[in-house]
Coordinates of C-alpha atoms and ligand atoms in Angstrom, one line a residue:
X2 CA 0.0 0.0 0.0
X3 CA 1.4 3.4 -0.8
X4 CA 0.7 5.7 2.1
X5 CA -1.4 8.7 1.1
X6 CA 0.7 11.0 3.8
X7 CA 4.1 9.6 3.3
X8 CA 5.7 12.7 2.1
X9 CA 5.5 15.5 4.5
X10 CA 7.9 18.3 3.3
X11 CA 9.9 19.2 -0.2
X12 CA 11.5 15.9 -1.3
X13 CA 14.7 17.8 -2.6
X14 CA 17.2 20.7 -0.9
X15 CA 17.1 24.2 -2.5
X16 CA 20.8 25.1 -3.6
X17 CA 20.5 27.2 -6.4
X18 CA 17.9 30.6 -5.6
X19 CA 16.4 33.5 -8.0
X20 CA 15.6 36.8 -5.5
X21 CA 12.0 37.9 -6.2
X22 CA 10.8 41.2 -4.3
X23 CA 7.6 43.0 -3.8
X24 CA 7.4 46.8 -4.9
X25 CA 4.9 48.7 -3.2
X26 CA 1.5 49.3 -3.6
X27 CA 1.7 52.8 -5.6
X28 CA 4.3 51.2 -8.2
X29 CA 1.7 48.4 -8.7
X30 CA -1.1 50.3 -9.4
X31 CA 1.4 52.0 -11.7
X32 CA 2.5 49.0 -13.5
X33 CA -0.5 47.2 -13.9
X34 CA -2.1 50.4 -15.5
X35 CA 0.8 50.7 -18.2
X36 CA -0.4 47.0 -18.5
X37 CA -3.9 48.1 -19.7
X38 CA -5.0 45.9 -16.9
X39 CA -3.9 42.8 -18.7
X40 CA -1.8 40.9 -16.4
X41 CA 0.1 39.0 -19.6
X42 CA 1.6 42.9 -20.2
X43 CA 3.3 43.2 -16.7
X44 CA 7.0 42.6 -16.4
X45 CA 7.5 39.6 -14.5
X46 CA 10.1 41.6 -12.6
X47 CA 6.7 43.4 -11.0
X48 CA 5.8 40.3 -9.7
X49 CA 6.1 38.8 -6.1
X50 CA 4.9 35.5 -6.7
X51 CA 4.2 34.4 -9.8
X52 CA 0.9 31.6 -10.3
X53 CA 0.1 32.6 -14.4
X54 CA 1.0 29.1 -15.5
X55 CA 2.5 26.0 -14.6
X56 CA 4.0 26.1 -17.8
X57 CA 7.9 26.1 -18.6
X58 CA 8.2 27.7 -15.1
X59 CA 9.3 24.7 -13.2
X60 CA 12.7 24.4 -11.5
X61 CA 14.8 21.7 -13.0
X62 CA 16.5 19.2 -10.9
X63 CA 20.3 19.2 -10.4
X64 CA 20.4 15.6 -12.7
X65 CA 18.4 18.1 -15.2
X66 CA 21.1 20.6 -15.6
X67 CA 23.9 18.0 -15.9
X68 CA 22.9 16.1 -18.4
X69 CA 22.3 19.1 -20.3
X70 CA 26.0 19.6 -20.5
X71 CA 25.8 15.8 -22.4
X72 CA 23.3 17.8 -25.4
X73 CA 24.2 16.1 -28.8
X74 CA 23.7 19.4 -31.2
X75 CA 24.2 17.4 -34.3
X76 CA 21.8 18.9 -36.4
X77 CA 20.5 15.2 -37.3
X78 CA 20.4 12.1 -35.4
X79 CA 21.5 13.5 -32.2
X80 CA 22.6 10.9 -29.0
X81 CA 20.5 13.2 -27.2
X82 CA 17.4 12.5 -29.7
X83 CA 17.6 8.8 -28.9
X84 CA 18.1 9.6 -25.4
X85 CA 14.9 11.2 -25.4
X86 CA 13.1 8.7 -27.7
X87 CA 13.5 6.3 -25.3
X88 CA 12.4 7.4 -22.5
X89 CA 8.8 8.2 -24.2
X90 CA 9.0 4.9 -25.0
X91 CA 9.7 4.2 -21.5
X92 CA 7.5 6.4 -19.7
X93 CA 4.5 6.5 -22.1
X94 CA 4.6 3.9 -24.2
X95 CA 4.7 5.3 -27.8
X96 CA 6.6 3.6 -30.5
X97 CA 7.0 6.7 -32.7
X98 CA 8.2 10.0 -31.5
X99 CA 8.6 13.5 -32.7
X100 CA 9.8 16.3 -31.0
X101 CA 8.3 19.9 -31.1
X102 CA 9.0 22.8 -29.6
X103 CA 5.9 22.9 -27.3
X104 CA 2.8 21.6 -27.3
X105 CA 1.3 23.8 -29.6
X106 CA 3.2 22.6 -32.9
X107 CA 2.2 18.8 -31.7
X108 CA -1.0 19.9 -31.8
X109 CA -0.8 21.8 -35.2
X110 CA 0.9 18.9 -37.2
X111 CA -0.9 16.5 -35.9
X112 CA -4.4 18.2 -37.0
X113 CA -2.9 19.0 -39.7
X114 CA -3.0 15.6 -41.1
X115 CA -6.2 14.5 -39.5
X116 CA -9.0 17.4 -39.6
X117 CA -11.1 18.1 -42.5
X118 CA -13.2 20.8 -42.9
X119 CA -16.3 20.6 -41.3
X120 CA -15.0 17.8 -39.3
X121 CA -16.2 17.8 -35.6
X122 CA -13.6 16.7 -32.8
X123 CA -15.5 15.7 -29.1
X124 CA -13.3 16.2 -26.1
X125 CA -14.0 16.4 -22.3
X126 CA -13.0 19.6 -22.5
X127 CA -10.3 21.3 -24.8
X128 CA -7.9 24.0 -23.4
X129 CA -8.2 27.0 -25.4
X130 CA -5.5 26.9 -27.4
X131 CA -6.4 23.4 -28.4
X132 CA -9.6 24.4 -29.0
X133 CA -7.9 26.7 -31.5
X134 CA -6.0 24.9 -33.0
X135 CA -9.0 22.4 -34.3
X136 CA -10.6 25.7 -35.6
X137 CA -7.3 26.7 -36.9
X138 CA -7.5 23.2 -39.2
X139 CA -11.3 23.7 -39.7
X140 CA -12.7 21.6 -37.3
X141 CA -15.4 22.5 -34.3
X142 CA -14.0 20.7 -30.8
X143 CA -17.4 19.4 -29.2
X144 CA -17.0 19.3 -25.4
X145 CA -18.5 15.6 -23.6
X146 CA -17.3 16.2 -19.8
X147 CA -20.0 14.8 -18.0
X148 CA -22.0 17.8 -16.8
X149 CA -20.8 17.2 -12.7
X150 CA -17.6 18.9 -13.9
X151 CA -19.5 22.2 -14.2
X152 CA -20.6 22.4 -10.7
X153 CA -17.3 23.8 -8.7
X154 CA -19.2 22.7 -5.7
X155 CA -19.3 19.1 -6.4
X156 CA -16.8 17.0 -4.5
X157 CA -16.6 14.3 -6.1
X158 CA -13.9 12.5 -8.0
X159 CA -13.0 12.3 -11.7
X160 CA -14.5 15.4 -12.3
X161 CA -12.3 14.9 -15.9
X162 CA -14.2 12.3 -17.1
X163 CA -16.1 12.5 -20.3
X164 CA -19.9 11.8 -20.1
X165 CA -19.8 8.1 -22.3
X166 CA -23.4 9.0 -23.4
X167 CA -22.9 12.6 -24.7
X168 CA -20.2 11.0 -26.8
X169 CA -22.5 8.3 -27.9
X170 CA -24.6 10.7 -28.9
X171 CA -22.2 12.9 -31.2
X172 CA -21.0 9.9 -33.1
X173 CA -24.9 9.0 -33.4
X174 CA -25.5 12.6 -34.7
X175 CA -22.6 13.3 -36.7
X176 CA -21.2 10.1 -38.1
X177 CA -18.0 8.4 -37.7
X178 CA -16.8 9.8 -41.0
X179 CA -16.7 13.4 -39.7
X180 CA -14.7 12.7 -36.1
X181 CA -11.3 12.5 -37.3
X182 CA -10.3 11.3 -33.3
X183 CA -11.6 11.7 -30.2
X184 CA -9.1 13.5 -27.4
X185 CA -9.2 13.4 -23.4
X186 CA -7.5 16.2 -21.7
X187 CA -5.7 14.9 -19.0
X188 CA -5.9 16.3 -16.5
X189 CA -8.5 18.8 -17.1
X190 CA -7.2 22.3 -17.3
X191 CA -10.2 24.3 -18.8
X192 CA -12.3 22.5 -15.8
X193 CA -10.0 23.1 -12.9
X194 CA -7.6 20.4 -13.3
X195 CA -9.5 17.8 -12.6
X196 CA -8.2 14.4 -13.2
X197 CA -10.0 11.6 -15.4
X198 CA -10.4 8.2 -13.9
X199 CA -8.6 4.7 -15.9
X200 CA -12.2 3.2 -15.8
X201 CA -13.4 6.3 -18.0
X202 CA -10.1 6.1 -20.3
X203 CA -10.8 2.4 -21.1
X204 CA -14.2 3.1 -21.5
X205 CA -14.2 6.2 -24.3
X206 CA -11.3 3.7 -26.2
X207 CA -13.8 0.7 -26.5
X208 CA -16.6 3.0 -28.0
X209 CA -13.9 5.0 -30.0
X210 CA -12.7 1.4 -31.5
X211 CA -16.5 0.3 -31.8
X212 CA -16.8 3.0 -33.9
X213 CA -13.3 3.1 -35.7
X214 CA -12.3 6.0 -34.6
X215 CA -8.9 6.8 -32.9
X216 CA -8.0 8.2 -29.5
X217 CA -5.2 10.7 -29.1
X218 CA -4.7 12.1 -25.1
X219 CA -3.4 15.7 -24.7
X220 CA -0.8 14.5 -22.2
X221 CA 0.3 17.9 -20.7
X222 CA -0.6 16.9 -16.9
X223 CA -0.7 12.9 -17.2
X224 CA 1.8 12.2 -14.2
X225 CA -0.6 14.4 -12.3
X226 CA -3.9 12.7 -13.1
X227 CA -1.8 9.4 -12.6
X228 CA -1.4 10.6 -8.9
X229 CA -5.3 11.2 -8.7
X230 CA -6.1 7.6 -10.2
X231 CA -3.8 6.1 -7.2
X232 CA -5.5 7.9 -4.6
X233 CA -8.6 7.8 -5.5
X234 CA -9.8 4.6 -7.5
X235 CA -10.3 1.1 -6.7
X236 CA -7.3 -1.4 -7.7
X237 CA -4.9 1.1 -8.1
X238 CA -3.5 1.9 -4.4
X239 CA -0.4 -0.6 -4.9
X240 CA 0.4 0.8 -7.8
X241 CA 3.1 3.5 -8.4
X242 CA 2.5 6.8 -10.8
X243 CA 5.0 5.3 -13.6
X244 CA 2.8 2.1 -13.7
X245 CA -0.1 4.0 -14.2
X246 CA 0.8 6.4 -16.5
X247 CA 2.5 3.8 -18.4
X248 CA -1.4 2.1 -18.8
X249 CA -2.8 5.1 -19.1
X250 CA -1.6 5.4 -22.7
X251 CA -2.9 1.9 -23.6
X252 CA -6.0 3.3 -24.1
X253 CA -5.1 5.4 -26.6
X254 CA -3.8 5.8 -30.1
X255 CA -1.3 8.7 -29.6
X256 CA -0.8 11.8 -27.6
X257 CA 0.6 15.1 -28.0
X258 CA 2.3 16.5 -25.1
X259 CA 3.7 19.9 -23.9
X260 CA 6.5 19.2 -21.9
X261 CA 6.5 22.6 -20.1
X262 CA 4.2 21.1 -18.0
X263 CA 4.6 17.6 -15.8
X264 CA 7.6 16.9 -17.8
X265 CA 9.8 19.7 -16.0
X266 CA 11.0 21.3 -18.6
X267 CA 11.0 25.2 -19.6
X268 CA 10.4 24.4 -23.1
X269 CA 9.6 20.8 -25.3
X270 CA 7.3 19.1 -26.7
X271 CA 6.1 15.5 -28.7
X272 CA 3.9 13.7 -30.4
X273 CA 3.7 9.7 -29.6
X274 CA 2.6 7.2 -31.5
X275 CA 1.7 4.1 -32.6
X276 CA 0.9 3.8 -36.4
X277 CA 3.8 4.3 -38.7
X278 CA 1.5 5.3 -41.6
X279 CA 0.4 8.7 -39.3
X280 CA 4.1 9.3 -38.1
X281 CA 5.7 9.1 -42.0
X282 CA 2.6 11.5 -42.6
X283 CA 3.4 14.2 -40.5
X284 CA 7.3 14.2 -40.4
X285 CA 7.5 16.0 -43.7
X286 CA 5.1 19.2 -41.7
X287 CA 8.3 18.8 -38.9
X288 CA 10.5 19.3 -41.8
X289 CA 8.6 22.4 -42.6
X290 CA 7.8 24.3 -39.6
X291 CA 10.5 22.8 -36.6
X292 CA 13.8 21.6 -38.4
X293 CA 14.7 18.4 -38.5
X294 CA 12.8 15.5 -37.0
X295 CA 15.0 14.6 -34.9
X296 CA 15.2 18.0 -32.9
X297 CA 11.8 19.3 -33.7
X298 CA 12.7 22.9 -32.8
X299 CA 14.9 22.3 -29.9
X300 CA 18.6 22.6 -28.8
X301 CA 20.1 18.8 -27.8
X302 CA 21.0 20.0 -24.5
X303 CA 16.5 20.7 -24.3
X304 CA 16.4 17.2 -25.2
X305 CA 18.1 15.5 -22.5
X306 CA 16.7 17.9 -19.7
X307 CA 13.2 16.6 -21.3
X308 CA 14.5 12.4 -21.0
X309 CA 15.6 13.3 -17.4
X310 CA 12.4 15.1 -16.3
X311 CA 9.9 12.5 -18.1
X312 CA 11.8 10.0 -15.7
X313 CA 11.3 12.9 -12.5
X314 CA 7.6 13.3 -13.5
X315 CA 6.7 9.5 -12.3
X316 CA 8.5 9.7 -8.7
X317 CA 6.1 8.8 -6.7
X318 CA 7.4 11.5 -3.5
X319 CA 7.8 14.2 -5.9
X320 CA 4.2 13.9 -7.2
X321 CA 3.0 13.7 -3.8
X322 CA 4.9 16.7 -2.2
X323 CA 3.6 18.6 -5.8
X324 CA -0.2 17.8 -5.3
X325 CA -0.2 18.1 -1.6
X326 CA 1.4 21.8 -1.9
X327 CA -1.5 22.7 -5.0
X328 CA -4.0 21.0 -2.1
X329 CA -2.0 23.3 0.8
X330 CA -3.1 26.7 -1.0
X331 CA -6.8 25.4 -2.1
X332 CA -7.8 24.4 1.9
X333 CA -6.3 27.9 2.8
X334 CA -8.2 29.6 0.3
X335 CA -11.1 27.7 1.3
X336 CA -10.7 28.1 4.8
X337 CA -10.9 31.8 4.4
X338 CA -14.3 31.2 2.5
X339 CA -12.8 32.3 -0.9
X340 CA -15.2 29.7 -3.4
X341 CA -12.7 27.1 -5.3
X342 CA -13.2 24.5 -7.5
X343 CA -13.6 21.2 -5.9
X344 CA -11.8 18.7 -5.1
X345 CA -8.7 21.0 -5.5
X346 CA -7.1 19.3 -8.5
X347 CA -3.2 18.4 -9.8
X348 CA -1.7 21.8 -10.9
X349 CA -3.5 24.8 -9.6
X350 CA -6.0 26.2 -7.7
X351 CA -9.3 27.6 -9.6
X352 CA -11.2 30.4 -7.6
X353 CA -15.0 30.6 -8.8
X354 CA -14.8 34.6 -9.4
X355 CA -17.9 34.9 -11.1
X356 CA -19.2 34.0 -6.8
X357 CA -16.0 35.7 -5.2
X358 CA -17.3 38.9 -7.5
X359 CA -20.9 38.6 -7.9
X360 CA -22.1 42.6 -7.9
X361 CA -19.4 42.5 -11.7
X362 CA -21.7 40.9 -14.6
X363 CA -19.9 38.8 -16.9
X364 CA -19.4 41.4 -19.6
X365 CA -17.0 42.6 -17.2
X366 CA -14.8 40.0 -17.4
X367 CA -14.5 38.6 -13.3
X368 CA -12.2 36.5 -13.4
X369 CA -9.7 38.6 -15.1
X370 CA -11.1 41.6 -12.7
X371 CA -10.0 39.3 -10.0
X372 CA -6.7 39.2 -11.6
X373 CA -6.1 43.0 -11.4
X374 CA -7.2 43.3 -8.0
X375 CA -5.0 40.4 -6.3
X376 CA -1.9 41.7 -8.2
X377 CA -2.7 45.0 -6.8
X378 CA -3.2 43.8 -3.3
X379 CA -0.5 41.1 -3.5
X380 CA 1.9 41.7 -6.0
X381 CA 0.1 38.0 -7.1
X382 CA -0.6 37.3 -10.7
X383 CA -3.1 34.1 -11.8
X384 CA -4.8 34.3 -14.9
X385 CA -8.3 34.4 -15.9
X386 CA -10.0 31.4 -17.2
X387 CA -13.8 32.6 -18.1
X388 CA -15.8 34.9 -20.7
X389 CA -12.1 36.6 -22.0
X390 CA -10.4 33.4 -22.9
X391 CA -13.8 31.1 -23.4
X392 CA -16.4 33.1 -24.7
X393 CA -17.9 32.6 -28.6
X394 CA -20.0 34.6 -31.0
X395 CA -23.5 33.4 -31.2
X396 CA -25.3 33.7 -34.3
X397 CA -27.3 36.4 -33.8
X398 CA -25.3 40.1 -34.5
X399 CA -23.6 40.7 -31.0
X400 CA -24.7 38.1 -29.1
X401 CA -22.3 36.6 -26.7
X402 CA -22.3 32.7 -25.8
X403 CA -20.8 32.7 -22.3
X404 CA -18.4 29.8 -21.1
X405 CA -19.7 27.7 -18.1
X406 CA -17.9 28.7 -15.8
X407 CA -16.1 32.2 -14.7
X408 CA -12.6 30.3 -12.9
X409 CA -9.4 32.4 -11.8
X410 CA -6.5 30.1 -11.6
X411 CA -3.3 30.2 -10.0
X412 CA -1.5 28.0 -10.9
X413 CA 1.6 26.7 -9.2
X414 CA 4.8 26.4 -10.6
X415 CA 6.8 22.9 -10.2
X416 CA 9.4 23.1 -7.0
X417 CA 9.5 26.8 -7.3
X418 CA 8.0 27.7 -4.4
X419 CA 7.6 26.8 -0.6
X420 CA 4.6 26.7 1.4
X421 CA 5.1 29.8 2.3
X422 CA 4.7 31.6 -0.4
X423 CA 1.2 30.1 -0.8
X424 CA 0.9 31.5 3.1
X425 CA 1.5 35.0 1.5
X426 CA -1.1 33.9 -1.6
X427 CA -3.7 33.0 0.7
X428 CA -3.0 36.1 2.9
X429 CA -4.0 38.2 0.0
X430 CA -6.7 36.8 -0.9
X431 CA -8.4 37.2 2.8
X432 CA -7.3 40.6 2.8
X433 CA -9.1 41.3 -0.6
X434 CA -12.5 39.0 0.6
X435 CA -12.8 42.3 2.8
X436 CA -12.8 44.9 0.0
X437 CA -14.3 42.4 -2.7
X438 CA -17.3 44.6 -3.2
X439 CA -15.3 47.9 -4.2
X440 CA -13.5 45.6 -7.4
X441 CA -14.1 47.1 -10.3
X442 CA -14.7 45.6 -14.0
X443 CA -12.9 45.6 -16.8
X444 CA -14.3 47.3 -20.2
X445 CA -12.0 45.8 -23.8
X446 CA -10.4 48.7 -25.5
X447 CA -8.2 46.0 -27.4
X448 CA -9.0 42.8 -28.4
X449 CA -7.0 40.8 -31.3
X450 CA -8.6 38.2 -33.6
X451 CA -7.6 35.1 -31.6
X452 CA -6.5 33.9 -28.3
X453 CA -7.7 37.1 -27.2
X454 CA -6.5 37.2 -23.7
X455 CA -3.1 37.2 -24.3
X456 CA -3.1 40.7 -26.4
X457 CA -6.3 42.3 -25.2
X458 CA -5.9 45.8 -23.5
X459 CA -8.8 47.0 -21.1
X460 CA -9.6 50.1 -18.9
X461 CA -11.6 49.8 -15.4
X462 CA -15.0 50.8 -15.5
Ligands
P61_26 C1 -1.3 26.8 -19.2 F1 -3.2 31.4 -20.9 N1 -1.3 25.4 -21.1 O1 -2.1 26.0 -18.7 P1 2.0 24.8 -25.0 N2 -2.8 21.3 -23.6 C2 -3.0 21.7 -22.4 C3 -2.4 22.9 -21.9 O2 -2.7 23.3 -20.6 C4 -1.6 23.7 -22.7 C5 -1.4 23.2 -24.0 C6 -1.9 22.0 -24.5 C7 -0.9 26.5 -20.6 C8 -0.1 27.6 -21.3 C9 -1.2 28.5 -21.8 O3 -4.5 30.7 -23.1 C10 -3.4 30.0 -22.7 O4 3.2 24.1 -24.7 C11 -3.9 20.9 -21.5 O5 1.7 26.0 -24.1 O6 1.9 25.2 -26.4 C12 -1.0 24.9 -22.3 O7 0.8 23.7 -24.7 C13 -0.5 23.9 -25.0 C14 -1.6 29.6 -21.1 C15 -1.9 28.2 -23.0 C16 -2.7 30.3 -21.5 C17 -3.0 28.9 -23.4 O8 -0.9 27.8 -18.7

């Protein structure tokens, strides 16, 4: 039996530090106004503690930065690409592999060669730049996560999982010919990180092959939903995260991952698969866009930091320490009566701000309101996941089709911080539950074509 407490404190020693400091209240208000109030425009320099992403911003390990010194830079058939290769085929499962520079480009080539126009693509839920990129290739991403995933209040577990009828139902309506693949988000980031369970993997794969159509997983956080599945469901208690991750991927046809996330890199990516016909297809797009196809768009030194973390990423007392720090700040935050998405899940902590900031409507944009406001009062930056980054054009002129849920998330980094600093997170939060009512909205001044959040510029109202 592993032991759910086992791991009390950091498994690892800090040697190496990077100073951070708070400026002051007036230079905030200052910065984050040159910012247009978008938090993406601040200098990171402004920042005291830093929860935008879990992305690239994880410290690497001291086996990390020494085998980077061992980086093959031939430009092809690196050691280090073998290196690499193998321990996807190690850690996943995958008999082909192709590096990209994040997760994006995996993304790209591999709808590239898959999506039609017109095509439709169910998924629980897609982040948004996935969801992108399917529109980017024509397609429409449908979203299946069983409809408990929308109700922050709901502790219950799985909340990842997609809902096996409403995917029955979307093959019924649209036919198998015009579902290029299915993909599962693991875990859920658009849903506030919320892990999908083995039974429900296995289950989506046997109506996917039922109906001839492939699986791919969007692996960014799989070490972390691995941790979920060993806590939480039946059979898997004696198992360790590198097991189950390892049989995760059986249920599926391929995956594209971006390494910046459980893999502990600052920058890397891959596709992995198992049918040679659909690797030979996309190399030539590799070719194209990344280099050659065995670097994909990164330096040889990138990838042997990537081999080393993918083997970092299953250890079992590092995944415990990682989700019991994310758990740390979500009970603080709840404690203080701050609404969160429940259970808290793998890599951040999603505050409902639409209910932390109910006198703002959602054409004032909440949860990135709530962004503003806890930078100003913390020197804290999070990022907004609600009606800025999710909401679509309905049909009629100017009307606005409002995303489910209004979540501010703060994510946190991989062995960056201490406890601590999530003290001083939580401590700004209860500060601002007392003045919540006095937050002003946010009215667009700005707003470019796509992926609007990152660009937009705003003014309070
Ligand atoms: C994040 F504000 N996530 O969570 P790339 N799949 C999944 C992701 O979470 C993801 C990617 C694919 C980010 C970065 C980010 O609007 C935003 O390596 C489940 O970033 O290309 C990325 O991987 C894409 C932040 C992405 C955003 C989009 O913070």
């Amino acid at each position: 039996m592993i032991e759910k407490e086992r791991v009390l404190a950091e498994p690892f020693r800090i040697k190496v530090i990077e100073p951070i400091k708070l400026i002051s209240r007036e230079e905030r208000e200052k910065k984050i106004k040159e910012a247009y109030y978008n938090v993406f425009n601040l200098r990171a320099e402004n920042i005291y503690i830093d929860l935008l992403t879990d992305s690239g911003t994880s410290a690497m390990s001291n086996k990390q930065w020494s085998v980077m010194m061992m980086g093959d830079e031939s430009y092809a058939g690196a050691r280090s690409f073998f290196r690499f290769k193998e321990a996807v085929q190690k850690i996943l499962g995958f008999k082909y592999v192709i590096p990209t520079h994040q997760g994006r480009p995996a993304e790209s080539f591999l709808f590239k060669v898959l999506i039609k126009k017109g095509d439709i693509v169910p998924f629980n839920m897609p982040f948004d730049s996935t969801g992108a990129q399917v529109k980017d290739k024509g397609g429409t991403a449908i979203e299946c996560v069983a409809d408990i995933a929308y109700d922050s209040k709901a502790v219950v577990p799985f909340k990842g999982n997609i809902d096996l009828n409403k995917l029955k139902s979307v093959i019924d309506k649209e036919g198998r010919e015009k579902i290029p693949f299915i993909m599962i988000t693991i875990t859920n980031n658009t849903g506030g990180g919320q892990p999908v369970s083995m039974a429900n993997l296995k289950a989506v794969k046997k109506l996917a092959d039922k109906n001839h159509i492939p699986v791919f997983i969007d692996a960014a956080r799989c070490a972390e939903n691995a941790y979920f599945i060993q806590q939480h469901e039946e059979g898997y208690q004696n198992k360790t995260i590198a097991e189950i991750v390892k049989e995760q991927f059986t249920y599926a046809d391929g995956c594209t991952m971006s390494a910046k996330k459980d893999p502990l890199v600052n920058i890397g990516g891959f596709i992995g698969l198992n049918d040679e016909e659909l690797y030979r297809k996309i190399l030539p797009h590799i070719v194209l866009n990344e280099g050659f196809v065995t670097y994909g768009g990164l330096a040889g030194r990138d990838l042997e930091a990537l081999a080393q973390g993918l083997y970092e990423m299953v250890d079992d007392d590092y995944m415990a320490y990682r989700v019991r720090q994310v758990q740390y700040l979500g009970k603080q935050l709840d404690d203080i009566g701050v609404d969160v998405v429940k259970p808290v899940g793998g890599s951040g902590v999603y505050v409902d701000a639409h209910a932390f900031l109910p006198h703002l409507p959602l054409s004032q944009f909440p949860a990135d309101a709530l962004g503003v406001a806890i930078y100003v009062e913390a020197g804290v930056r999070g990022i907004g996941l609600g009606t800025l980054a999710f909401a679509k054009a309905g049909k009629k002129p100017g009307e606005v089709i409002y995303p489910k849920m209004e979540l501010f998330r703060l994510a946190v980094p991989r062995r960056v911080y201490t406890d601590r600093h999530m003290d001083v997170v939580a401590e700004g939060f209860r500060q601002l539950t007392k003045k919540r009512d006095k937050i002003k909205g946010l009215k667009l001044t700005y707003e470019p074509p796509v992926l609007r959040h990152f660009l937009s510029r705003f003014k309070l109202i």
